[in-house]
Amino acid sequence: MDALTLHEDPRSGNCYKIRLTAALLGKRVKRVQYDIMKGDTRRPEFLQSVNATGRIPVLQIGDRFLPESNAACWYLAESSALMPTDAFQRADMLRWMFFEQYSHEPNIATLRFWLMFVGESNLSRFQKDQIMAKRAGGEAALAVMDEHLAERDWFVGKGATLADIALYPYTHVCEAGGFRLHDYPAVCRWLKRVSGLPGYVPMD
Amino acid sequence: MDALTLHEDPRSGNCYKIRLTAALLGKRVKRVQYDIMKGDTRRPEFLQSVNATGRIPVLQIGDRFLPESNAACWYLAESSALMPTDAFQRADMLRWMFFEQYSHEPNIATLRFWLMFVGESNLSRFQKDQIMAKRAGGEAALAVMDEHLAERDWFVGKGATLADIALYPYTHVCEAGGFRLHDYPAVCRWLKRVSGLPGYVPMD
């Protein structure tokens, strides 16, 4: 089997997703860390050898490179217990993974990054103007999750899948972006279920 | 086999993706059309029976509903010739599908919607303030595609996959959002390859 290497910034929830998937599956992944705040992933050596877009995470599989966090989770988990065996459920799992990248991460992760790492006083006027819309978009995403989980333990089927792994990282730290988890009681119960999974590792 | 019904607005590239996937695979999909400009997908009957988020497309499979365009394409194409048989290539195909939803569609499709359907003079100040950033983001996505395609015929492997189907719809009409296709010659050659696929259907 090809060696697995995760090119990551440990503060990124997108990077944590991959590490959590690997841990739940008992797969060893070597970690190479970069500081995105210092521009580590914009240097020529990263752009030339890891990812020309300057973005992390990237999962390296032997000498091949796979960007996009949810694609990397898929690669690690294919044919594992984290992947439903039913065709509709597999597609429904991807449905929640696309929801995460389209409706959840751009709002919830971005506000955490802006407020916790950049600092509100350092934001540009353009960024400040977007806070209200991202707050509303993030609250809408959390409400969709809470409604879906009100009568279910997991996003798809009867056990944890990549849908749960993809949505967990930025949800469980969403208060750093100013969201109030206690407004979403079904989400809170689900977060505890995920953190109780055998092999679970916390975010750094 | 369960009957397939696509809940769509035919002007949406996300809806067209699903129709194109079905056409290339020779699958029959019944179409139910909504006018998002008239709020058809915000009415109680749609919210209660099709998708509580009010978004389209939704692929209905028998009595089950699957939102998110790329998840619907996956459902239609699993185990078909549009899906690579190699595990890395399957994940790499998903990488481009997540790239499409995160870095391409929110910029390129949104500018087309704003400029072609809403009209620049009807945009809010908040929307107008975002045009420059979405222009830059869209141009960056097209540049990533052009560089990737400079020495390849298809996004993944040696033939068309869902990566191509996901990226085609909003790319081939990007000029409606003010992008200049002739700046991306490898993308232009690839667009012709996609439209030459057996079974190809145009966007309405």
Short mmCIF file of C-alpha atoms in Angstrom, two decimals:
data_model
loop_
_atom_site.label_atom_id
_atom_site.label_comp_id
_atom_site.label_asym_id
_atom_site.label_seq_id
_atom_site.Cartn_x
_atom_site.Cartn_y
_atom_site.Cartn_z
CA MET A 1 0.00 0.00 0.00
CA ASP A 2 1.16 3.51 -0.83
CA ALA A 3 2.30 5.63 2.13
CA LEU A 4 -0.20 8.32 3.18
CA THR A 5 0.93 11.86 3.98
CA LEU A 6 -1.39 14.69 4.99
CA HIS A 7 -0.24 18.19 4.08
CA GLU A 8 -2.13 20.28 6.64
CA ASP A 9 -2.51 23.24 8.94
CA PRO A 10 -3.67 21.60 12.19
CA ARG A 11 -6.06 24.51 12.98
CA SER A 12 -8.07 23.79 9.81
CA GLY A 13 -11.25 21.76 10.19
CA ASN A 14 -10.93 20.60 6.59
CA CYS A 15 -7.55 19.05 7.50
CA TYR A 16 -8.95 17.56 10.73
CA LYS A 17 -11.67 15.74 8.73
CA ILE A 18 -9.04 13.65 7.00
CA ARG A 19 -7.13 12.94 10.21
CA LEU A 20 -10.40 11.93 11.94
CA THR A 21 -11.38 9.62 9.06
CA ALA A 22 -7.96 7.94 9.16
CA ALA A 23 -8.11 7.57 12.96
CA LEU A 24 -11.60 6.01 12.90
CA LEU A 25 -10.35 3.53 10.29
CA GLY A 26 -7.03 2.83 12.07
CA LYS A 27 -5.01 4.10 9.10
CA ARG A 28 -1.60 5.70 9.66
CA VAL A 29 -1.12 9.07 8.03
CA LYS A 30 2.12 11.03 8.27
CA ARG A 31 1.52 14.71 8.95
CA VAL A 32 3.41 17.59 7.32
CA GLN A 33 2.38 20.90 8.84
CA TYR A 34 2.19 24.37 7.33
CA ASP A 35 1.20 27.71 8.85
CA ILE A 36 -1.29 29.30 6.46
CA MET A 37 -1.14 32.57 8.44
CA LYS A 38 2.57 32.80 7.56
CA GLY A 39 1.91 32.01 3.89
CA ASP A 40 3.63 28.60 4.01
CA THR A 41 1.33 27.21 1.30
CA ARG A 42 1.98 30.14 -1.05
CA ARG A 43 5.71 29.44 -1.32
CA PRO A 44 7.13 28.11 -4.62
CA GLU A 45 8.10 24.71 -3.14
CA PHE A 46 4.50 24.06 -2.03
CA LEU A 47 2.95 25.39 -5.24
CA GLN A 48 5.30 23.31 -7.41
CA SER A 49 5.27 20.03 -5.52
CA VAL A 50 2.00 19.80 -3.51
CA ASN A 51 -0.82 21.97 -4.89
CA ALA A 52 -0.61 24.69 -7.53
CA THR A 53 -3.66 26.44 -6.01
CA GLY A 54 -1.85 26.99 -2.68
CA ARG A 55 -4.65 25.33 -0.74
CA ILE A 56 -4.63 22.69 1.96
CA PRO A 57 -5.42 19.99 2.89
CA VAL A 58 -3.79 17.74 0.32
CA LEU A 59 -3.60 13.99 0.88
CA GLN A 60 -0.46 12.52 -0.67
CA ILE A 61 -0.79 8.87 -1.68
CA GLY A 62 2.64 7.62 -2.67
CA ASP A 63 3.68 10.21 -5.25
CA ARG A 64 0.13 11.29 -6.15
CA PHE A 65 -1.58 14.35 -4.63
CA LEU A 66 -5.29 14.65 -3.83
CA PRO A 67 -6.68 18.11 -2.88
CA GLU A 68 -10.21 18.74 -1.52
CA SER A 69 -10.87 17.44 1.99
CA ASN A 70 -14.00 15.45 1.20
CA ALA A 71 -12.38 13.70 -1.78
CA ALA A 72 -9.48 12.71 0.50
CA CYS A 73 -11.93 11.32 3.11
CA TRP A 74 -13.64 9.35 0.34
CA TYR A 75 -10.32 7.85 -0.77
CA LEU A 76 -9.52 6.72 2.78
CA ALA A 77 -12.97 5.34 3.53
CA GLU A 78 -14.06 3.64 0.32
CA SER A 79 -15.37 0.12 1.06
CA SER A 80 -15.06 0.75 4.83
CA ALA A 81 -17.77 0.81 7.50
CA LEU A 82 -17.91 4.62 7.10
CA MET A 83 -19.43 4.14 3.63
CA PRO A 84 -23.02 2.86 3.22
CA THR A 85 -23.43 -0.29 1.13
CA ASP A 86 -26.75 0.92 -0.34
CA ALA A 87 -26.46 2.99 -3.56
CA PHE A 88 -29.06 5.59 -2.57
CA GLN A 89 -27.45 6.03 0.86
CA ARG A 90 -24.00 6.44 -0.71
CA ALA A 91 -25.38 9.24 -2.89
CA ASP A 92 -27.23 10.71 0.10
CA MET A 93 -23.95 10.72 2.05
CA LEU A 94 -22.37 12.70 -0.81
CA ARG A 95 -25.41 15.01 -0.72
CA TRP A 96 -24.46 16.04 2.85
CA MET A 97 -20.78 16.33 1.92
CA PHE A 98 -21.66 18.74 -0.91
CA PHE A 99 -24.02 20.60 1.45
CA GLU A 100 -21.08 20.95 3.84
CA GLN A 101 -18.79 22.49 1.25
CA TYR A 102 -21.46 24.73 -0.31
CA SER A 103 -23.77 25.85 2.51
CA HIS A 104 -21.87 25.19 5.75
CA GLU A 105 -18.11 25.65 5.44
CA PRO A 106 -18.12 28.96 3.49
CA ASN A 107 -20.22 30.51 6.27
CA ILE A 108 -19.30 28.74 9.50
CA ALA A 109 -15.61 28.03 8.88
CA THR A 110 -15.01 31.44 7.35
CA LEU A 111 -16.47 33.32 10.33
CA ARG A 112 -14.32 31.22 12.72
CA PHE A 113 -11.25 32.02 10.64
CA TRP A 114 -12.04 35.72 10.43
CA LEU A 115 -13.00 36.20 14.09
CA MET A 116 -10.57 33.78 15.78
CA PHE A 117 -7.45 33.88 13.62
CA VAL A 118 -7.51 37.16 11.62
CA GLY A 119 -9.33 39.19 14.31
CA GLU A 120 -12.38 41.39 13.67
CA SER A 121 -10.37 44.60 13.86
CA ASN A 122 -8.06 43.36 11.10
CA LEU A 123 -10.84 42.50 8.64
CA SER A 124 -11.21 44.50 5.45
CA ARG A 125 -14.41 46.51 4.92
CA PHE A 126 -15.36 43.96 2.25
CA GLN A 127 -15.03 41.14 4.80
CA LYS A 128 -16.91 43.08 7.51
CA ASP A 129 -19.77 43.69 5.05
CA GLN A 130 -20.15 39.91 4.61
CA ILE A 131 -20.42 38.99 8.31
CA MET A 132 -24.20 39.37 8.52
CA ALA A 133 -24.84 37.24 5.41
CA LYS A 134 -22.42 34.55 6.58
CA ARG A 135 -24.04 34.56 10.02
CA ALA A 136 -27.47 34.04 8.42
CA GLY A 137 -26.15 31.37 6.04
CA GLY A 138 -24.43 29.50 8.86
CA GLU A 139 -27.51 29.63 11.08
CA ALA A 140 -29.62 28.30 8.20
CA ALA A 141 -27.18 25.41 7.70
CA LEU A 142 -27.22 24.55 11.42
CA ALA A 143 -31.03 24.68 11.41
CA VAL A 144 -31.16 22.24 8.45
CA MET A 145 -28.85 19.91 10.36
CA ASP A 146 -30.84 20.22 13.58
CA GLU A 147 -34.12 19.45 11.84
CA HIS A 148 -32.62 16.45 10.04
CA LEU A 149 -31.10 15.07 13.26
CA ALA A 150 -34.22 15.61 15.37
CA GLU A 151 -35.41 12.09 14.62
CA ARG A 152 -32.14 10.44 13.56
CA ASP A 153 -28.88 9.55 15.28
CA TRP A 154 -26.72 9.93 12.14
CA PHE A 155 -27.02 11.85 8.88
CA VAL A 156 -27.43 8.75 6.70
CA GLY A 157 -28.64 5.31 7.73
CA LYS A 158 -28.05 3.72 11.10
CA GLY A 159 -24.40 4.49 11.77
CA ALA A 160 -21.61 7.05 11.30
CA THR A 161 -20.61 7.76 7.70
CA LEU A 162 -18.43 10.34 5.99
CA ALA A 163 -21.44 12.69 6.08
CA ASP A 164 -21.00 12.91 9.86
CA ILE A 165 -17.21 13.19 9.60
CA ALA A 166 -17.45 16.00 7.02
CA LEU A 167 -19.95 18.03 9.06
CA TYR A 168 -18.41 17.51 12.51
CA PRO A 169 -15.19 19.57 12.44
CA TYR A 170 -16.51 23.07 11.80
CA THR A 171 -19.77 22.43 13.65
CA HIS A 172 -18.11 21.45 16.93
CA VAL A 173 -16.02 24.64 16.97
CA CYS A 174 -18.69 26.94 15.49
CA GLU A 175 -18.90 29.05 18.66
CA ALA A 176 -15.46 30.45 17.77
CA GLY A 177 -17.28 32.06 14.83
CA GLY A 178 -20.04 33.44 17.04
CA PHE A 179 -22.69 30.72 16.55
CA ARG A 180 -24.62 29.39 19.57
CA LEU A 181 -24.62 25.60 19.69
CA HIS A 182 -27.29 25.46 22.41
CA ASP A 183 -29.81 26.75 19.85
CA TYR A 184 -29.44 23.38 18.07
CA PRO A 185 -30.12 20.63 20.63
CA ALA A 186 -30.23 17.72 18.16
CA VAL A 187 -26.88 18.87 16.76
CA CYS A 188 -25.44 18.94 20.30
CA ARG A 189 -26.55 15.34 20.95
CA TRP A 190 -25.07 14.25 17.59
CA LEU A 191 -21.73 15.95 18.37
CA LYS A 192 -21.47 13.75 21.47
CA ARG A 193 -22.22 10.65 19.42
CA VAL A 194 -19.39 11.50 17.01
CA SER A 195 -16.88 12.21 19.78
CA GLY A 196 -17.82 8.86 21.37
CA LEU A 197 -16.90 6.83 18.28
CA PRO A 198 -14.15 4.24 18.86
CA GLY A 199 -10.85 5.64 17.59
CA TYR A 200 -12.05 9.28 17.75
CA VAL A 201 -9.25 11.85 17.97
CA PRO A 202 -9.81 15.50 18.92
CA MET A 203 -8.84 18.50 16.83
CA ASP A 204 -5.42 19.86 17.82
CA MET B 1 -36.08 0.12 -11.14
CA ASP B 2 -37.50 3.17 -9.38
CA ALA B 3 -38.83 5.92 -11.66
CA LEU B 4 -36.56 8.98 -11.91
CA THR B 5 -37.97 12.51 -11.72
CA LEU B 6 -35.89 15.68 -11.90
CA HIS B 7 -37.28 18.70 -10.07
CA GLU B 8 -35.59 21.54 -11.95
CA ASP B 9 -35.47 25.04 -13.35
CA PRO B 10 -34.22 24.44 -16.90
CA ARG B 11 -32.08 27.63 -16.83
CA SER B 12 -29.99 26.24 -13.98
CA GLY B 13 -26.67 24.65 -14.86
CA ASN B 14 -26.87 22.52 -11.72
CA CYS B 15 -30.11 21.02 -13.06
CA TYR B 16 -28.64 20.60 -16.56
CA LYS B 17 -25.76 18.51 -15.10
CA ILE B 18 -28.21 15.83 -14.05
CA ARG B 19 -30.10 15.89 -17.34
CA LEU B 20 -26.78 15.64 -19.25
CA THR B 21 -25.58 12.72 -17.10
CA ALA B 22 -28.86 10.88 -17.68
CA ALA B 23 -28.73 11.57 -21.43
CA LEU B 24 -25.14 10.31 -21.78
CA LEU B 25 -26.16 7.13 -19.95
CA GLY B 26 -29.41 6.68 -21.89
CA LYS B 27 -31.52 6.92 -18.71
CA ARG B 28 -35.04 8.33 -18.86
CA VAL B 29 -35.75 11.10 -16.35
CA LYS B 30 -39.15 12.79 -16.11
CA ARG B 31 -38.84 16.56 -15.74
CA VAL B 32 -40.91 18.73 -13.40
CA GLN B 33 -40.17 22.41 -13.95
CA TYR B 34 -40.23 25.33 -11.53
CA ASP B 35 -39.50 29.03 -12.08
CA ILE B 36 -37.12 30.08 -9.31
CA MET B 37 -37.53 33.74 -10.32
CA LYS B 38 -41.24 33.44 -9.46
CA GLY B 39 -40.51 31.74 -6.14
CA ASP B 40 -41.96 28.37 -7.21
CA THR B 41 -39.52 26.46 -4.96
CA ARG B 42 -40.38 28.57 -1.90
CA ARG B 43 -44.04 27.55 -1.87
CA PRO B 44 -45.32 25.26 0.91
CA GLU B 45 -46.02 22.33 -1.43
CA PHE B 46 -42.41 22.28 -2.65
CA LEU B 47 -40.93 22.80 0.83
CA GLN B 48 -43.09 20.05 2.32
CA SER B 49 -42.82 17.41 -0.38
CA VAL B 50 -39.58 17.98 -2.34
CA ASN B 51 -36.90 19.90 -0.42
CA ALA B 52 -37.29 21.79 2.85
CA THR B 53 -34.39 24.11 1.92
CA GLY B 54 -36.27 25.38 -1.15
CA ARG B 55 -33.39 24.58 -3.44
CA ILE B 56 -33.25 22.77 -6.77
CA PRO B 57 -32.24 20.47 -8.39
CA VAL B 58 -33.68 17.51 -6.55
CA LEU B 59 -33.58 14.06 -8.10
CA GLN B 60 -36.57 11.98 -7.06
CA ILE B 61 -35.96 8.24 -7.08
CA GLY B 62 -39.27 6.48 -6.50
CA ASP B 63 -40.46 8.20 -3.33
CA ARG B 64 -37.02 9.26 -2.10
CA PHE B 65 -35.57 12.74 -2.73
CA LEU B 66 -31.90 13.54 -3.39
CA PRO B 67 -30.81 17.20 -3.35
CA GLU B 68 -27.35 18.47 -4.44
CA SER B 69 -26.62 18.25 -8.16
CA ASN B 70 -23.34 16.35 -7.92
CA ALA B 71 -24.79 13.74 -5.54
CA ALA B 72 -27.62 13.18 -8.03
CA CYS B 73 -25.11 12.76 -10.89
CA TRP B 74 -23.21 10.26 -8.73
CA TYR B 75 -26.40 8.25 -8.13
CA LEU B 76 -27.14 8.07 -11.86
CA ALA B 77 -23.59 7.21 -12.92
CA GLU B 78 -22.34 4.79 -10.28
CA SER B 79 -20.78 1.73 -11.95
CA SER B 80 -21.17 3.32 -15.41
CA ALA B 81 -18.52 4.33 -17.93
CA LEU B 82 -18.66 7.89 -16.50
CA MET B 83 -17.07 6.58 -13.26
CA PRO B 84 -13.38 5.53 -13.19
CA THR B 85 -12.71 1.97 -12.04
CA ASP B 86 -9.48 2.99 -10.26
CA ALA B 87 -9.90 4.07 -6.61
CA PHE B 88 -7.52 7.05 -6.83
CA GLN B 89 -9.18 8.26 -10.02
CA ARG B 90 -12.64 7.96 -8.43
CA ALA B 91 -11.48 10.16 -5.55
CA ASP B 92 -9.77 12.52 -8.01
CA MET B 93 -13.06 12.82 -9.92
CA LEU B 94 -14.76 13.81 -6.65
CA ARG B 95 -11.92 16.31 -6.06
CA TRP B 96 -12.98 18.18 -9.23
CA MET B 97 -16.66 17.92 -8.30
CA PHE B 98 -15.95 19.53 -4.90
CA PHE B 99 -13.75 22.13 -6.64
CA GLU B 100 -16.72 22.88 -8.88
CA GLN B 101 -19.11 23.48 -5.97
CA TYR B 102 -16.60 25.41 -3.84
CA SER B 103 -14.42 27.44 -6.22
CA HIS B 104 -16.29 27.54 -9.56
CA GLU B 105 -20.07 27.61 -9.16
CA PRO B 106 -20.32 30.25 -6.38
CA ASN B 107 -18.36 32.65 -8.61
CA ILE B 108 -19.18 31.76 -12.21
CA ALA B 109 -22.80 30.64 -11.85
CA THR B 110 -23.64 33.45 -9.44
CA LEU B 111 -22.36 36.18 -11.78
CA ARG B 112 -24.35 34.65 -14.67
CA PHE B 113 -27.47 34.62 -12.48
CA TRP B 114 -26.96 38.16 -11.27
CA LEU B 115 -26.07 39.70 -14.64
CA MET B 116 -28.32 37.66 -16.97
CA PHE B 117 -31.43 36.93 -14.88
CA VAL B 118 -31.57 39.53 -12.08
CA GLY B 119 -29.93 42.33 -14.07
CA GLU B 120 -27.06 44.51 -12.85
CA SER B 121 -29.32 47.49 -12.15
CA ASN B 122 -31.51 45.37 -9.87
CA LEU B 123 -28.64 44.08 -7.71
CA SER B 124 -28.39 45.15 -4.08
CA ARG B 125 -25.36 47.18 -2.99
CA PHE B 126 -24.18 44.09 -1.12
CA GLN B 127 -24.31 42.04 -4.34
CA LYS B 128 -22.63 44.79 -6.39
CA ASP B 129 -19.81 44.92 -3.83
CA GLN B 130 -19.11 41.23 -4.44
CA ILE B 131 -18.84 41.35 -8.23
CA MET B 132 -15.10 42.07 -8.30
CA ALA B 133 -14.27 39.23 -5.87
CA LYS B 134 -16.48 36.79 -7.75
CA ARG B 135 -14.91 37.87 -11.05
CA ALA B 136 -11.42 37.20 -9.62
CA GLY B 137 -12.50 33.88 -8.08
CA GLY B 138 -14.11 32.73 -11.31
CA GLU B 139 -11.07 33.70 -13.39
CA ALA B 140 -8.83 31.79 -10.95
CA ALA B 141 -11.04 28.68 -11.28
CA LEU B 142 -10.98 28.90 -15.10
CA ALA B 143 -7.19 29.30 -15.00
CA VAL B 144 -6.82 26.17 -12.83
CA MET B 145 -8.98 24.27 -15.34
CA ASP B 146 -7.05 25.60 -18.33
CA GLU B 147 -3.70 24.64 -16.83
CA HIS B 148 -4.96 21.17 -15.93
CA LEU B 149 -6.39 20.61 -19.43
CA ALA B 150 -3.35 21.96 -21.28
CA GLU B 151 -1.88 18.46 -21.50
CA ARG B 152 -5.01 16.34 -20.97
CA ASP B 153 -8.20 15.69 -22.92
CA TRP B 154 -10.35 15.04 -19.81
CA PHE B 155 -10.17 16.02 -16.14
CA VAL B 156 -9.49 12.49 -14.88
CA GLY B 157 -8.03 9.57 -16.80
CA LYS B 158 -8.52 8.92 -20.50
CA GLY B 159 -12.24 9.55 -20.95
CA ALA B 160 -15.21 11.63 -19.84
CA THR B 161 -16.22 11.26 -16.19
CA LEU B 162 -18.58 13.11 -13.87
CA ALA B 163 -15.77 15.62 -13.28
CA ASP B 164 -16.25 16.83 -16.85
CA ILE B 165 -20.06 16.73 -16.58
CA ALA B 166 -20.00 18.74 -13.34
CA LEU B 167 -17.69 21.44 -14.71
CA TYR B 168 -19.22 21.75 -18.19
CA PRO B 169 -22.60 23.47 -17.58
CA TYR B 170 -21.55 26.77 -16.00
CA THR B 171 -18.26 26.89 -17.93
CA HIS B 172 -19.88 26.71 -21.36
CA VAL B 173 -22.20 29.63 -20.56
CA CYS B 174 -19.72 31.64 -18.46
CA GLU B 175 -19.69 34.54 -20.95
CA ALA B 176 -23.22 35.38 -19.73
CA GLY B 177 -21.48 36.25 -16.43
CA GLY B 178 -18.86 38.40 -18.14
CA PHE B 179 -16.02 35.86 -18.39
CA ARG B 180 -14.01 35.57 -21.63
CA LEU B 181 -13.72 31.96 -22.79
CA HIS B 182 -11.08 32.76 -25.41
CA ASP B 183 -8.65 33.50 -22.57
CA TYR B 184 -8.73 29.75 -21.79
CA PRO B 185 -7.87 27.87 -25.00
CA ALA B 186 -7.51 24.42 -23.41
CA VAL B 187 -10.92 24.88 -21.79
CA CYS B 188 -12.42 25.79 -25.20
CA ARG B 189 -11.02 22.62 -26.80
CA TRP B 190 -12.37 20.54 -23.89
CA LEU B 191 -15.86 22.12 -24.20
CA LYS B 192 -15.98 20.85 -27.81
CA ARG B 193 -14.96 17.37 -26.67
CA VAL B 194 -17.82 17.31 -24.14
CA SER B 195 -20.42 18.55 -26.64
CA GLY B 196 -19.24 15.86 -29.07
CA LEU B 197 -19.95 12.99 -26.67
CA PRO B 198 -22.50 10.45 -27.97
CA GLY B 199 -25.88 11.18 -26.39
CA TYR B 200 -24.98 14.83 -25.55
CA VAL B 201 -27.97 17.12 -25.08
CA PRO B 202 -27.73 20.93 -25.01
CA MET B 203 -28.88 23.16 -22.17
CA ASP B 204 -32.41 24.49 -22.79
#
